């Protein structure tokens, strides 16, 4: 399949990575809309806006993707991965969801 040279095809948001090259699979997932939160830019502080409540989310593999994204050095990936990881861990009752993923998270932390 040949690449199109039309300007509208090159500027299609589904084909343009607006944040540049990411260092992990997290960036690819975020750019494709597979991560259920987005960054809300405030005048002073940034915050995450979730598509669903964090309590209702399945932590596997979401928490693992956030842990993989901790290697990111480019905004907004750095903020999103850290803030989302912390917010998911602070949800009441999250220990039951995090415990089965602990081995995978430890292995990932050794790679950081």
Tab-separated table of C-alpha atoms in Angstrom:
chain	number	residue	atom	x	y	z
A	1	UNK	CA	0.000	0.000	0.000
A	2	UNK	CA	1.494	3.310	-1.103
A	3	UNK	CA	1.704	6.288	1.201
A	4	UNK	CA	-0.536	9.187	0.312
A	5	UNK	CA	1.003	12.607	-0.193
A	6	UNK	CA	-2.217	14.491	0.510
A	7	UNK	CA	-1.876	17.038	3.297
A	8	UNK	CA	-5.077	15.841	4.964
A	9	UNK	CA	-3.670	12.304	5.201
A	10	UNK	CA	-0.408	13.489	6.714
A	11	UNK	CA	-2.183	15.599	9.339
A	12	UNK	CA	-4.674	12.933	10.355
A	13	UNK	CA	-4.345	12.679	14.162
A	14	UNK	CA	-4.500	8.897	13.976
A	15	UNK	CA	-1.314	8.815	11.930
A	16	UNK	CA	0.643	11.659	13.514
A	17	UNK	CA	2.417	11.103	16.820
A	18	UNK	CA	2.064	14.552	18.349
A	19	UNK	CA	4.506	13.855	21.184
A	20	UNK	CA	7.392	12.421	19.208
A	21	UNK	CA	9.056	9.063	19.727
A	22	UNK	CA	8.367	7.374	23.039
A	23	UNK	CA	10.799	5.154	24.917
A	24	UNK	CA	8.289	2.468	25.869
A	25	UNK	CA	5.098	0.818	24.716
A	26	UNK	CA	3.183	3.245	26.937
A	27	UNK	CA	3.602	6.106	24.461
A	28	UNK	CA	2.216	4.023	21.627
A	29	UNK	CA	-0.771	2.935	23.724
A	30	UNK	CA	-1.472	6.491	24.887
A	31	UNK	CA	-1.342	7.898	21.372
A	32	UNK	CA	-3.769	5.218	20.159
A	33	UNK	CA	-6.276	5.966	22.926
A	34	UNK	CA	-5.797	2.681	24.788
A	35	UNK	CA	-5.069	4.437	28.090
A	36	UNK	CA	-8.304	5.436	29.888
A	37	UNK	CA	-7.107	8.839	31.071
A	38	UNK	CA	-5.886	12.081	29.598
A	39	UNK	CA	-3.941	15.071	30.763
A	40	UNK	CA	-5.888	18.159	31.751
A	41	UNK	CA	-3.687	21.233	31.524
A	42	UNK	CA	-4.449	23.701	34.258
A	43	UNK	CA	-3.077	27.203	34.530
A	44	UNK	CA	-0.754	26.140	37.341
A	45	UNK	CA	-1.243	22.416	37.966
A	46	UNK	CA	-1.857	19.492	35.682
A	47	UNK	CA	-4.196	16.651	36.582
A	48	UNK	CA	-5.524	13.451	35.093
A	49	UNK	CA	-9.061	13.084	33.838
A	50	UNK	CA	-10.224	9.471	33.773
A	51	UNK	CA	-12.684	8.082	31.211
A	52	UNK	CA	-13.923	5.710	33.927
A	53	UNK	CA	-13.503	5.842	37.671
A	54	UNK	CA	-10.185	4.299	38.737
A	55	UNK	CA	-12.075	1.982	41.099
A	56	UNK	CA	-13.827	0.310	38.166
A	57	UNK	CA	-10.699	-0.279	36.063
A	58	UNK	CA	-8.935	-3.584	35.662
A	59	UNK	CA	-5.373	-3.117	36.883
A	60	UNK	CA	-4.017	-5.898	34.705
A	61	UNK	CA	-2.404	-4.830	32.372
A	62	UNK	CA	-3.074	-1.114	32.971
A	63	UNK	CA	-0.842	-0.741	36.026
A	64	UNK	CA	1.900	-2.671	34.228
A	65	UNK	CA	1.701	-0.272	31.260
A	66	UNK	CA	2.047	2.682	33.623
A	67	UNK	CA	5.049	1.014	35.255
A	68	UNK	CA	6.627	0.455	31.821
A	69	UNK	CA	6.054	4.127	31.064
A	70	UNK	CA	8.104	5.262	34.052
A	71	UNK	CA	11.163	5.219	31.778
A	72	UNK	CA	9.667	8.013	29.669
A	73	UNK	CA	11.457	11.363	29.718
A	74	UNK	CA	9.161	13.424	27.507
A	75	UNK	CA	6.107	15.430	28.535
A	76	UNK	CA	3.232	14.440	28.851
A	77	UNK	CA	4.300	10.804	29.259
A	78	UNK	CA	6.354	11.498	32.378
A	79	UNK	CA	3.495	13.185	34.191
A	80	UNK	CA	0.802	10.741	33.079
A	81	UNK	CA	2.691	7.574	34.010
A	82	UNK	CA	3.711	8.810	37.450
A	83	UNK	CA	0.382	10.419	38.344
A	84	UNK	CA	-1.705	7.497	37.071
A	85	UNK	CA	0.446	4.910	38.846
A	86	UNK	CA	0.106	6.801	42.120
A	87	UNK	CA	-3.628	7.445	41.698
A	88	UNK	CA	-4.346	3.782	40.973
A	89	UNK	CA	-2.350	2.665	44.009
A	90	UNK	CA	-4.159	5.149	46.257
A	91	UNK	CA	-7.643	3.877	45.351
A	92	UNK	CA	-9.296	2.300	48.411
A	93	UNK	CA	-9.051	-1.475	48.111
A	94	UNK	CA	-6.410	-1.322	45.383
A	95	UNK	CA	-4.168	-3.713	47.310
A	96	UNK	CA	-6.270	-6.656	46.153
A	97	UNK	CA	-5.733	-5.592	42.529
A	98	UNK	CA	-2.034	-4.734	42.892
A	99	UNK	CA	-0.941	-7.836	44.802
A	100	UNK	CA	-1.280	-10.281	41.855
A	101	UNK	CA	0.815	-7.892	39.697
A	102	UNK	CA	3.567	-7.349	42.237
A	103	UNK	CA	6.049	-9.803	40.689
A	104	UNK	CA	5.690	-8.192	37.251
A	105	UNK	CA	6.045	-4.717	38.721
A	106	UNK	CA	9.211	-5.707	40.603
A	107	UNK	CA	10.728	-7.152	37.429
A	108	UNK	CA	9.941	-3.919	35.593
A	109	UNK	CA	11.440	-1.798	38.361
A	110	UNK	CA	14.712	-3.694	38.000
A	111	UNK	CA	14.877	-2.514	34.373
A	112	UNK	CA	14.458	1.170	35.318
